Structure formats: C-alpha cells, structure tokens
PDB file of N, CA and C in Angstrom:
ATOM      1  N   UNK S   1      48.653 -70.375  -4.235  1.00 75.00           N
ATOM      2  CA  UNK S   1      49.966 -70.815  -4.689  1.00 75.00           C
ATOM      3  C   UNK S   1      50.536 -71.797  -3.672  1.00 75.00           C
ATOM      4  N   UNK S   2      51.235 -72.829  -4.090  1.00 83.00           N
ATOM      5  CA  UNK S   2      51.601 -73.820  -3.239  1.00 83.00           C
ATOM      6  C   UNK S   2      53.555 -73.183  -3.353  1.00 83.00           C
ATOM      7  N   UNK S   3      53.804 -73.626  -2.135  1.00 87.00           N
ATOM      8  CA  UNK S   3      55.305 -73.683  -1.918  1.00 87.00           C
ATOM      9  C   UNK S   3      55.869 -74.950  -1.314  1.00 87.00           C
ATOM     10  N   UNK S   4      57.412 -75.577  -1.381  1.00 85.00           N
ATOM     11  CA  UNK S   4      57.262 -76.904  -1.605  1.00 85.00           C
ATOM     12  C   UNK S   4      59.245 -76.805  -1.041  1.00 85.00           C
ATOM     13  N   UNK S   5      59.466 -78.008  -0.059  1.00 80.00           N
ATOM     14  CA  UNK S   5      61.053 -77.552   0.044  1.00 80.00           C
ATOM     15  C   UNK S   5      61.440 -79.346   0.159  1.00 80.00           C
ATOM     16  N   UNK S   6      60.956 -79.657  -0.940  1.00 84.00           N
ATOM     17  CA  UNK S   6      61.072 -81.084  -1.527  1.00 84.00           C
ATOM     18  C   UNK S   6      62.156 -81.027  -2.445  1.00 84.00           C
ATOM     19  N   UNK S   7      63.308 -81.599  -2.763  1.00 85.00           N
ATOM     20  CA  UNK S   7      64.666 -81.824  -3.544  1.00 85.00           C
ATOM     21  C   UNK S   7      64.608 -82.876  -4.546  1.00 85.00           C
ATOM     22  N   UNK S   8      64.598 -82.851  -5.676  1.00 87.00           N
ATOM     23  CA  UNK S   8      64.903 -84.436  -6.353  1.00 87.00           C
ATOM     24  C   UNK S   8      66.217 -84.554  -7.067  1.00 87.00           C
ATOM     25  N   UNK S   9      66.618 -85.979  -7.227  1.00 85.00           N
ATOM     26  CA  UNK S   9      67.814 -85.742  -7.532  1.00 85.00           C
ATOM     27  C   UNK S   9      67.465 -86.785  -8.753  1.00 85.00           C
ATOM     28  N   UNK S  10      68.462 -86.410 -10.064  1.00 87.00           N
ATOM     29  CA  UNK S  10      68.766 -87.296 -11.273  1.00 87.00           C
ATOM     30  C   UNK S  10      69.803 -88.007 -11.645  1.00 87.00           C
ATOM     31  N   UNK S  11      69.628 -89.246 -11.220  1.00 87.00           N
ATOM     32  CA  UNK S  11      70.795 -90.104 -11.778  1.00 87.00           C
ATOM     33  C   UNK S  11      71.326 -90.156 -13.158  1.00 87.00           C
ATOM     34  N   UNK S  12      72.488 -89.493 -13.598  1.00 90.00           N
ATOM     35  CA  UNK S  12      72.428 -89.145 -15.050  1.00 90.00           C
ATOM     36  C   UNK S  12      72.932 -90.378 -15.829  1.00 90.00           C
ATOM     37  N   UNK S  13      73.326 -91.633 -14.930  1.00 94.00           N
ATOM     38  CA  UNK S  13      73.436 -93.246 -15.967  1.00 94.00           C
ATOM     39  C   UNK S  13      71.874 -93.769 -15.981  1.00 94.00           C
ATOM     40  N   UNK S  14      71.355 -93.475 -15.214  1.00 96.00           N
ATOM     41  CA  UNK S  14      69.900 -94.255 -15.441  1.00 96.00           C
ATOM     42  C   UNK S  14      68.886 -93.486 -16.052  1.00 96.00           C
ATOM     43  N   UNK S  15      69.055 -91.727 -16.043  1.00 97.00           N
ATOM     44  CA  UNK S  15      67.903 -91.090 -16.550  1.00 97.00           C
ATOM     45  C   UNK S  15      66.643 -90.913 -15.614  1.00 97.00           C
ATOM     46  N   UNK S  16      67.116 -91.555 -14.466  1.00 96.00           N
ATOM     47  CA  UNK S  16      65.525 -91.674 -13.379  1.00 96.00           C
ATOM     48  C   UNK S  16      65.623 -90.487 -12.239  1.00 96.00           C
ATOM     49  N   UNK S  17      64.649 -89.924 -11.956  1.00 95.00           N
ATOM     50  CA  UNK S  17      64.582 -88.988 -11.194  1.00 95.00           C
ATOM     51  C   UNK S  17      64.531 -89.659  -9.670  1.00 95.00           C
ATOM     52  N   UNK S  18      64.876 -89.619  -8.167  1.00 88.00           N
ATOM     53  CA  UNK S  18      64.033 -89.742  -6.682  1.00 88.00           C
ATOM     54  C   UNK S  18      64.282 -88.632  -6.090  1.00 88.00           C
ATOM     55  N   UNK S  19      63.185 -88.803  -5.640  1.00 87.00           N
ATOM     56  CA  UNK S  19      62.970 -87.785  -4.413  1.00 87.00           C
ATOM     57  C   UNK S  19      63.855 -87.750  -3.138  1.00 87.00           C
ATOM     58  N   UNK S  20      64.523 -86.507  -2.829  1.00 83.00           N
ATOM     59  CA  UNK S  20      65.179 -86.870  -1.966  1.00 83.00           C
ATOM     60  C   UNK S  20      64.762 -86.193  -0.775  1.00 83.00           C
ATOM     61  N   UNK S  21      64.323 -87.214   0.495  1.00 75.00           N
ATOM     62  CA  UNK S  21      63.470 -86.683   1.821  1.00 75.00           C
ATOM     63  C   UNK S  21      65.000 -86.574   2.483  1.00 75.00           C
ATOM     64  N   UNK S  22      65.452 -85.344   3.289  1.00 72.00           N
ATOM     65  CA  UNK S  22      66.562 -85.415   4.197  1.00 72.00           C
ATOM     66  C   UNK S  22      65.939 -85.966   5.269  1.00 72.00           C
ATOM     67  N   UNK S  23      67.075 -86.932   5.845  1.00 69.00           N
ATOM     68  CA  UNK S  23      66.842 -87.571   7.314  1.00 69.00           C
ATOM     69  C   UNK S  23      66.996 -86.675   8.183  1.00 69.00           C
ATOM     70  N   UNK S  24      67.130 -85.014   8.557  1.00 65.00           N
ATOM     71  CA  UNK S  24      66.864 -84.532   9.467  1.00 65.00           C
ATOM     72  C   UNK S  24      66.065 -83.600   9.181  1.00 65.00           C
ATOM     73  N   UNK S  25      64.401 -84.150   9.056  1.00 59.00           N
ATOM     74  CA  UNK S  25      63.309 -82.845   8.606  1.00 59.00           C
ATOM     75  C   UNK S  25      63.258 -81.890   9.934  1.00 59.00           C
ATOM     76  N   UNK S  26      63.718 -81.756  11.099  1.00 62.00           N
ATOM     77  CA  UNK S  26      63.674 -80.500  11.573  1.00 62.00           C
ATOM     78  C   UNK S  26      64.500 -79.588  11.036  1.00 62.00           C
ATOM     79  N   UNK S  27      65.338 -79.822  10.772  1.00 71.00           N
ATOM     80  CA  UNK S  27      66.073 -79.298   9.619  1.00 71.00           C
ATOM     81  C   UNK S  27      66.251 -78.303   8.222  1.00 71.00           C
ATOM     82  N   UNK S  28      64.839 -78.857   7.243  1.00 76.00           N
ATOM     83  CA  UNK S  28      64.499 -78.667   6.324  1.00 76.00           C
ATOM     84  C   UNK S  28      64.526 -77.123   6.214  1.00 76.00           C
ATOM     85  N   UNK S  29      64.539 -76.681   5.006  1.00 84.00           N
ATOM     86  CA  UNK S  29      64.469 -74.955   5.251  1.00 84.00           C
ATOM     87  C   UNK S  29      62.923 -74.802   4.598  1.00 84.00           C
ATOM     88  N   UNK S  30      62.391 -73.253   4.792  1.00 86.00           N
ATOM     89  CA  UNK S  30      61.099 -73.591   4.307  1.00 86.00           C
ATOM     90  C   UNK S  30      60.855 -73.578   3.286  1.00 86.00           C
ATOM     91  N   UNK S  31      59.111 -73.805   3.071  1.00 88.00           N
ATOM     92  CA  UNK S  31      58.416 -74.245   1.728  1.00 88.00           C
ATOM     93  C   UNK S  31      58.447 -72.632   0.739  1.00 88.00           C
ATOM     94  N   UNK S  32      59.361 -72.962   0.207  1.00 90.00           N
ATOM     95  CA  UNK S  32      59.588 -72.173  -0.972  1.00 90.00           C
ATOM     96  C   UNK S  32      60.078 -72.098  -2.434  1.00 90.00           C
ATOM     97  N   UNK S  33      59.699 -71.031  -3.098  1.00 91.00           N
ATOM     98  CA  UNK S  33      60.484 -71.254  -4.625  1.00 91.00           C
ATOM     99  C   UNK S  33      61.304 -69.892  -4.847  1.00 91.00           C
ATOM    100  N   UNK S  34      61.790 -69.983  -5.513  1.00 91.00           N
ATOM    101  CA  UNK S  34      62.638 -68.681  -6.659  1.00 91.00           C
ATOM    102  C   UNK S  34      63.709 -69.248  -5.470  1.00 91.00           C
ATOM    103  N   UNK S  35      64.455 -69.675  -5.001  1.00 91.00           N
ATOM    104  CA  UNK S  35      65.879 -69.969  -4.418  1.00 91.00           C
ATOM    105  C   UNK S  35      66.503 -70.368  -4.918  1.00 91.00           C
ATOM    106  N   UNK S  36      68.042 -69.998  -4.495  1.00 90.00           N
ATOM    107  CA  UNK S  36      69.163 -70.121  -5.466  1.00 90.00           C
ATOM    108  C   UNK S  36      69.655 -71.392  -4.688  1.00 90.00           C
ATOM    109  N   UNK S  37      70.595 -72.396  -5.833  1.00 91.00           N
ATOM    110  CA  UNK S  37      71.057 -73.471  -5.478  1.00 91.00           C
ATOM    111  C   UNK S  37      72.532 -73.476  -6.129  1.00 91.00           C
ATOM    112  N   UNK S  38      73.656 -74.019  -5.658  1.00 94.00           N
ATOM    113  CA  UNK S  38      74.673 -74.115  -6.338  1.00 94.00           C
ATOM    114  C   UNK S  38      75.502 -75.624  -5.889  1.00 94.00           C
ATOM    115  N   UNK S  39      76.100 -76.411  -6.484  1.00 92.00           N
ATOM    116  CA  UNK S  39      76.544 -77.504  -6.509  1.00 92.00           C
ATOM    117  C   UNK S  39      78.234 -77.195  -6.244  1.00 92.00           C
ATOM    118  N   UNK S  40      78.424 -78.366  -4.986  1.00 89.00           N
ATOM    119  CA  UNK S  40      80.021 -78.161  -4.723  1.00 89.00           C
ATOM    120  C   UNK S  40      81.024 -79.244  -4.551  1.00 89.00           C
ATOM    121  N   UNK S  41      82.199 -79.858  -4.947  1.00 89.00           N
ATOM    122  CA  UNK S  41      82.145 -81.114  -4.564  1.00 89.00           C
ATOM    123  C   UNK S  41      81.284 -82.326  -5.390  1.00 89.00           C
ATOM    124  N   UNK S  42      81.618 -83.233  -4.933  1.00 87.00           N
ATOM    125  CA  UNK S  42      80.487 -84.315  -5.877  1.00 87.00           C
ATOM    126  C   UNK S  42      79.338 -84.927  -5.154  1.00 87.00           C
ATOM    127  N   UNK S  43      79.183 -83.636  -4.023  1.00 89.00           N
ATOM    128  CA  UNK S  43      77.877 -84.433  -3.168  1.00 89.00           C
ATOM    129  C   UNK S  43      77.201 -83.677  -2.479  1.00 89.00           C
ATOM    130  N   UNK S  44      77.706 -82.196  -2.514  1.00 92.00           N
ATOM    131  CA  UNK S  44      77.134 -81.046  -2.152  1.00 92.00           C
ATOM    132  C   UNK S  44      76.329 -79.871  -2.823  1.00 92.00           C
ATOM    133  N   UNK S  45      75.090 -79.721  -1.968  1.00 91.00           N
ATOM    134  CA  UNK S  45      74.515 -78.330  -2.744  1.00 91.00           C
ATOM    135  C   UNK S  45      74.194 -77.346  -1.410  1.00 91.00           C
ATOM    136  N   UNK S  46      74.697 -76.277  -1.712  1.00 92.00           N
ATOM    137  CA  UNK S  46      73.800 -74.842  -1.015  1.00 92.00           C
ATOM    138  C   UNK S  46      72.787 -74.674  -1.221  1.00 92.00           C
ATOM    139  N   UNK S  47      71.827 -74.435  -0.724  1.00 91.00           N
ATOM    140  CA  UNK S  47      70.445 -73.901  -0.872  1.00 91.00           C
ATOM    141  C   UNK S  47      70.218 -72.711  -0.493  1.00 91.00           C
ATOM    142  N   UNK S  48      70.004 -71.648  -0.840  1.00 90.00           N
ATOM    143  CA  UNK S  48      69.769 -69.953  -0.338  1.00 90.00           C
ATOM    144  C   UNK S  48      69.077 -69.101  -0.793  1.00 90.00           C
ATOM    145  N   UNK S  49      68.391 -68.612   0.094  1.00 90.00           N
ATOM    146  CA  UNK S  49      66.584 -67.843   0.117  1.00 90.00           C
ATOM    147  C   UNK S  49      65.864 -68.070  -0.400  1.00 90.00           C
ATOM    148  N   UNK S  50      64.906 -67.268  -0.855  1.00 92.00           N
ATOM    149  CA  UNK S  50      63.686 -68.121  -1.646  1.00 92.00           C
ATOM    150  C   UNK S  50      62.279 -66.447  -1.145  1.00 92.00           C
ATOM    151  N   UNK S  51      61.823 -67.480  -1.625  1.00 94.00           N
ATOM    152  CA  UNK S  51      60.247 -66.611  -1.351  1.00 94.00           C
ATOM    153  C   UNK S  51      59.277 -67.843  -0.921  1.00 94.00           C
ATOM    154  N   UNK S  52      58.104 -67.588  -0.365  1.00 93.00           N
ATOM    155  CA  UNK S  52      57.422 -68.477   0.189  1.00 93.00           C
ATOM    156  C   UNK S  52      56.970 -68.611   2.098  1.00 93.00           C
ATOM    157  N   UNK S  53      56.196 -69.397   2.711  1.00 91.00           N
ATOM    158  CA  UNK S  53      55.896 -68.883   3.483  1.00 91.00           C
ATOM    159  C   UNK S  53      57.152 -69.230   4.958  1.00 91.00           C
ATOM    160  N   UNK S  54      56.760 -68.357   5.865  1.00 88.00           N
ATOM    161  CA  UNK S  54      57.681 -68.744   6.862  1.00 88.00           C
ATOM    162  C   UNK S  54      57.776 -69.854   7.516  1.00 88.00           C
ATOM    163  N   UNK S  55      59.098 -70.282   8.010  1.00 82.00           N
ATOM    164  CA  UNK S  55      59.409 -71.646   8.628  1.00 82.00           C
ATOM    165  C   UNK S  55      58.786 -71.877   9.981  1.00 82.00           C
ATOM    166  N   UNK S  56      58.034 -73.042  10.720  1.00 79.00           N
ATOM    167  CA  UNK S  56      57.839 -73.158  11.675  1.00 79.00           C
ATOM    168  C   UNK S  56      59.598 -73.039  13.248  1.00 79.00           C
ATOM    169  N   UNK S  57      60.535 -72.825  12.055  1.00 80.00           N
ATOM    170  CA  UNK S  57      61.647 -72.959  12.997  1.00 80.00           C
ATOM    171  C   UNK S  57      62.663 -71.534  12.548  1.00 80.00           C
ATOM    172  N   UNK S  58      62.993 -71.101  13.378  1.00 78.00           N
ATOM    173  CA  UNK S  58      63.895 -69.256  13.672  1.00 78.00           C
ATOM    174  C   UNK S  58      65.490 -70.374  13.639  1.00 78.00           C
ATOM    175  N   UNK S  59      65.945 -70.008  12.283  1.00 83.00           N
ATOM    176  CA  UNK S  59      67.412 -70.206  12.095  1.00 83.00           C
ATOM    177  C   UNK S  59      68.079 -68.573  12.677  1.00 83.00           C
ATOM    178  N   UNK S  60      69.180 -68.968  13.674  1.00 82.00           N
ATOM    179  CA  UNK S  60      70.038 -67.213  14.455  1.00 82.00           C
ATOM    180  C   UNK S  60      70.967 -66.869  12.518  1.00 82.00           C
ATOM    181  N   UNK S  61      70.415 -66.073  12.425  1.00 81.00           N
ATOM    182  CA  UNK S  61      70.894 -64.672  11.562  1.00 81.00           C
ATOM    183  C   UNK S  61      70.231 -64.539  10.384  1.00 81.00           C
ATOM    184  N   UNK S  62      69.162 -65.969  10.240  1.00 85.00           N
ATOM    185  CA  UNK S  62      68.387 -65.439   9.370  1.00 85.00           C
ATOM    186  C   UNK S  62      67.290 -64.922   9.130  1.00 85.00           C
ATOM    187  N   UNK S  63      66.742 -64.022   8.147  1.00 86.00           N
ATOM    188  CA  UNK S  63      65.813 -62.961   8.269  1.00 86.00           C
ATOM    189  C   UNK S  63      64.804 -63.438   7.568  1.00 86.00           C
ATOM    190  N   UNK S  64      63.160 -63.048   7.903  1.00 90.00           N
ATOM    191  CA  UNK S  64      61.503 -63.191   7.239  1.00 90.00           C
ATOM    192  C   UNK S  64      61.240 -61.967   7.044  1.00 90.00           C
ATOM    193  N   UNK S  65      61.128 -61.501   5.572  1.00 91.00           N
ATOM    194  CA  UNK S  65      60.683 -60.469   5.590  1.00 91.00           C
ATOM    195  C   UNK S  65      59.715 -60.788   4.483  1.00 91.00           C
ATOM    196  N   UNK S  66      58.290 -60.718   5.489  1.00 93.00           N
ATOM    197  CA  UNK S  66      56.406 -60.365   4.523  1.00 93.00           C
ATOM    198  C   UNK S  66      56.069 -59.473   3.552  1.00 93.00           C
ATOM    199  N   UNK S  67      55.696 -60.018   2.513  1.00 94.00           N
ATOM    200  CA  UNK S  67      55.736 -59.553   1.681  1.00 94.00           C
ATOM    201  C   UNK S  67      53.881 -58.527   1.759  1.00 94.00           C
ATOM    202  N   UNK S  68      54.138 -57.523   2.028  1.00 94.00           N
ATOM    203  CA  UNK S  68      53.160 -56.654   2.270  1.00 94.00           C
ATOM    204  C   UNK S  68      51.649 -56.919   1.712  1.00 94.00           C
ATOM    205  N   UNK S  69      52.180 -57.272   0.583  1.00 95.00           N
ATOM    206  CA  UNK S  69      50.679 -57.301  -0.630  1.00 95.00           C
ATOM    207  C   UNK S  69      50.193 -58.768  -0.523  1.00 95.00           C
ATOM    208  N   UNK S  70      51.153 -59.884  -0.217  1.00 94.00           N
ATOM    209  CA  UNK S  70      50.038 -60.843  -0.309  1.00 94.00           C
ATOM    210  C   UNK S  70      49.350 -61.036   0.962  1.00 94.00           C
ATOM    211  N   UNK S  71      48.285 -61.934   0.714  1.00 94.00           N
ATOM    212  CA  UNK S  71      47.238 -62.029   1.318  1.00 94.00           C
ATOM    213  C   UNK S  71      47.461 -63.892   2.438  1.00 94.00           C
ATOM    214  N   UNK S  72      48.758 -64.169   1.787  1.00 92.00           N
ATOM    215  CA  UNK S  72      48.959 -65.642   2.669  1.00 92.00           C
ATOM    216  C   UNK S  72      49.940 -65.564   3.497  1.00 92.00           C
ATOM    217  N   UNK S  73      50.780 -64.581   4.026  1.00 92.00           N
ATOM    218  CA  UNK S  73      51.485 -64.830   5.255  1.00 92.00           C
ATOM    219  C   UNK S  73      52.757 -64.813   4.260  1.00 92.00           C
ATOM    220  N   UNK S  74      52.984 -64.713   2.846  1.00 94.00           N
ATOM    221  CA  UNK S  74      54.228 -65.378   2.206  1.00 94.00           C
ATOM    222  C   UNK S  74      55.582 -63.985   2.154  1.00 94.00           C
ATOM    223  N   UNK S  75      56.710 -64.349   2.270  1.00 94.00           N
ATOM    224  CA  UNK S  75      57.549 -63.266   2.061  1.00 94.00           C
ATOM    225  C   UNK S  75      59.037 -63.910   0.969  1.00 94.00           C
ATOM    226  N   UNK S  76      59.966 -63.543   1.638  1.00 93.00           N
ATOM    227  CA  UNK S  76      61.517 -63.214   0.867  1.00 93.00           C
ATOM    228  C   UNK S  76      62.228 -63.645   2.431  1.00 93.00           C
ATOM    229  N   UNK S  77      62.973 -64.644   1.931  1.00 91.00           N
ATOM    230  CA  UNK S  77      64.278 -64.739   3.492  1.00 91.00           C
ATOM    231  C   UNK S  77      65.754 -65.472   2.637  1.00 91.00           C
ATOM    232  N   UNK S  78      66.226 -65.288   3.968  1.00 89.00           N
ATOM    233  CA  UNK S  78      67.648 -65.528   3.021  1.00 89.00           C
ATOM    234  C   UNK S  78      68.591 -66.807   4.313  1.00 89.00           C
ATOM    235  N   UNK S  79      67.357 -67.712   4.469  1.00 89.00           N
ATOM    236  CA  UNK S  79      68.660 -68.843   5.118  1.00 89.00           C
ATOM    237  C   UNK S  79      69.148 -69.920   4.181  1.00 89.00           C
ATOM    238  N   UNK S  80      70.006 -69.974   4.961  1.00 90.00           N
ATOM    239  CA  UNK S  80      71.388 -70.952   3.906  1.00 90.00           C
ATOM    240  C   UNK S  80      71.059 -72.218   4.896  1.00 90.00           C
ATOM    241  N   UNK S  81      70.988 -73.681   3.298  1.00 90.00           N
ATOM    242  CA  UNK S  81      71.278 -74.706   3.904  1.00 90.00           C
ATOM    243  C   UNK S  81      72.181 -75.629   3.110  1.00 90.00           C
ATOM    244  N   UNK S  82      72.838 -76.441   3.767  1.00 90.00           N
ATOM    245  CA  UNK S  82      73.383 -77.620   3.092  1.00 90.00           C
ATOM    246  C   UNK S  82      73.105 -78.848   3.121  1.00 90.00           C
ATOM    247  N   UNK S  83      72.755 -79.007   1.700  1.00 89.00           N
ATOM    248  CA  UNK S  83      72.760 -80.712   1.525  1.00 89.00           C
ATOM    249  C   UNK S  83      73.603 -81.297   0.928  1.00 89.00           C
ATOM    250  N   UNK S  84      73.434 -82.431   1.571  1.00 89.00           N
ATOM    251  CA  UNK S  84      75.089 -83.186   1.835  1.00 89.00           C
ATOM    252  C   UNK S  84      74.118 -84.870   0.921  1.00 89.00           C
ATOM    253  N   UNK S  85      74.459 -85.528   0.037  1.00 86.00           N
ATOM    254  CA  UNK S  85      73.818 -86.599  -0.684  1.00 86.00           C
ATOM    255  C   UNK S  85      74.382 -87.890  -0.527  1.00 86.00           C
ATOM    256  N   UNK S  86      75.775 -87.634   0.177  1.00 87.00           N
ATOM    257  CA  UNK S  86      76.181 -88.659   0.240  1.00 87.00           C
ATOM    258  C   UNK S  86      75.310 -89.580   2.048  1.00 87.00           C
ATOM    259  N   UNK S  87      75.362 -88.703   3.060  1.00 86.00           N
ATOM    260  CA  UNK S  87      74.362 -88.992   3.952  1.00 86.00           C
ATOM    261  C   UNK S  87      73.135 -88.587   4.115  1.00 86.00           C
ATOM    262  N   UNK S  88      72.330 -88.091   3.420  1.00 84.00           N
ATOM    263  CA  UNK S  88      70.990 -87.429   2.942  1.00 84.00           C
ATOM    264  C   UNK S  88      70.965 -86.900   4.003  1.00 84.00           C
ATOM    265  N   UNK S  89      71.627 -85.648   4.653  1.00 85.00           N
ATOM    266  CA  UNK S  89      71.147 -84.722   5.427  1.00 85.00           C
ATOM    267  C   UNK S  89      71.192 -83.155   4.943  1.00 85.00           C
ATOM    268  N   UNK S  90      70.433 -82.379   5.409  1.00 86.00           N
ATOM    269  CA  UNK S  90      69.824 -81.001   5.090  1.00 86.00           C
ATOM    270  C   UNK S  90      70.108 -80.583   6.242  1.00 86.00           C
ATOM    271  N   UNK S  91      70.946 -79.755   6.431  1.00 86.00           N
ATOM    272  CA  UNK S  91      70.892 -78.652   7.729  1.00 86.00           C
ATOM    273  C   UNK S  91      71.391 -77.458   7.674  1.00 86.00           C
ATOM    274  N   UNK S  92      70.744 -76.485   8.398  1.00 88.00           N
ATOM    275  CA  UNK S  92      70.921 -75.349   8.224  1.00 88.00           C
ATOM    276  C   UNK S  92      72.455 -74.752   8.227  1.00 88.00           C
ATOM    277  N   UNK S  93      73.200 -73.864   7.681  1.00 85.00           N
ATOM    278  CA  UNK S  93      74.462 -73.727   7.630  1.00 85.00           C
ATOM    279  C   UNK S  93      74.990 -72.101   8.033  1.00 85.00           C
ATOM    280  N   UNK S  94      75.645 -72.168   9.254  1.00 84.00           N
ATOM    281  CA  UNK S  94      75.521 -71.002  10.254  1.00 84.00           C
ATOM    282  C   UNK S  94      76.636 -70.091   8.984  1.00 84.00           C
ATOM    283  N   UNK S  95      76.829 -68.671   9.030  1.00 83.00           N
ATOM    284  CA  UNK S  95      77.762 -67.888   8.222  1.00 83.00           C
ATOM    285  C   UNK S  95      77.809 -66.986   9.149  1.00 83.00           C
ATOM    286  N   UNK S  96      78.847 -66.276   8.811  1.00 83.00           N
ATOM    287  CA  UNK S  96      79.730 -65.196   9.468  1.00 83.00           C
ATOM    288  C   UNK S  96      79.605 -63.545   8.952  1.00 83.00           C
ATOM    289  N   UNK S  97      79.764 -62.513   9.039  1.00 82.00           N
ATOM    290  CA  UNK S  97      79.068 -61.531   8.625  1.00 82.00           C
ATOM    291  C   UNK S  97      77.863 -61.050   7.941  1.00 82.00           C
ATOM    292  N   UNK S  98      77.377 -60.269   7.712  1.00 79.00           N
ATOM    293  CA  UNK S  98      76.227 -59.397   7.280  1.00 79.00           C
ATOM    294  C   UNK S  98      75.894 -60.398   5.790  1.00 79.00           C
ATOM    295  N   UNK S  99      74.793 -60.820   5.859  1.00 76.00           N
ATOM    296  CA  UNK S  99      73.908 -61.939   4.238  1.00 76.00           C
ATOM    297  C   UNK S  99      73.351 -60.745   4.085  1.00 76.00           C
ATOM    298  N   UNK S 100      73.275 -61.399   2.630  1.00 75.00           N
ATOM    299  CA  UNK S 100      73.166 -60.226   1.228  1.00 75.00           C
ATOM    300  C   UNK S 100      71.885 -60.019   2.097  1.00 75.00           C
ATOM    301  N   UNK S 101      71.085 -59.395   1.197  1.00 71.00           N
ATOM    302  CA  UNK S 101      69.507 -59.028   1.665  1.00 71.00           C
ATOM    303  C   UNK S 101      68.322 -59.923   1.120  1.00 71.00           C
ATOM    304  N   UNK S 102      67.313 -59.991   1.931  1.00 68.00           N
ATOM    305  CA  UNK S 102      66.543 -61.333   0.998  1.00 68.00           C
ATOM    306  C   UNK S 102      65.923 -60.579  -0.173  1.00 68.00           C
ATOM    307  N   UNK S 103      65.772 -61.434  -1.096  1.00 61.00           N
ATOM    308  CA  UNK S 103      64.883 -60.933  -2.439  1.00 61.00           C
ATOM    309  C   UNK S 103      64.003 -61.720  -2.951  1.00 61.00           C
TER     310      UNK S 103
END
C-alpha cells in the first residue's frame, strides 16, 4: 500500500486541478490517508491524523501509534497541520490540551 501527503487544489472557474508542493517540506506531515481535513477562511485548511507510516520528524504532543498487525511499520497518529494557500506553506500547528486519540 502506498501512502502519500501530496495536496491538490481545484480551481473552481477553470475546472483544473495543481498540485500543491508546500514551500516548507520539513514541514509536511506524514505520508498518509483516512485524515480528516476541514476548510477555514478563504485560504485555510486543517489537516488531522491519518493512518500511514511514521514521519521522519517528532512533532511535541503528537502521538505514533503501530498498528500491531501490519507488516510495514504503518500506524494511526493524530498531528495537526495548517495549510495556509495563500503563501503555500504547511506547518505543523502546536494545540493546547489533551488531542482526541488517534484512529
């Protein structure tokens, strides 16, 4: 199974899809799917948890938890990021008490 923390965005006057690479890939959260996304503002999205494998980079409060049965290193985590479209940056987004649990 491939996992993937690639974004595209759709221009809805032109109908055309691009890819959107953030200018700060240390940044990036990891290669994963099933994550929740929500739109804020006219240029903002949250990005939060996912499944897929772990990040080469330890965001402070967020959690990797391995998923026992598979066989590739892949689990459930729950870091939060924001992308911002108007300056194409992705960065991780620090929060304040106890995050839900990853799923």
């Amino acid at each position: 199974k491939s996992y993937y923390n690639s974004l595209y965005q759709l221009n809805l006057e032109q109908l055309m899809w691009r890819n959107t690479q953030p200018r700060r890939a240390s940044h990036a959260p990891m290669r994963k799917s099933n994550c929740g996304m929500v739109s804020f503002g006219q240029d903002k999205l949250i990005v939060f948890a996912g499944y897929g494998l772990p990040s080469p980079r330890v965001y402070p409060g967020s959690i990797f938890i391995p998923n026992k049965r598979a066989t590739d290193g892949s689990g459930w985590c729950n870091e939060l990021h924001l992308y911002d479209a108007k300056t194409g940056t992705m960065c991780f987004q620090p929060t304040i008490g106890t995050p839900p649990p990853c799923r």
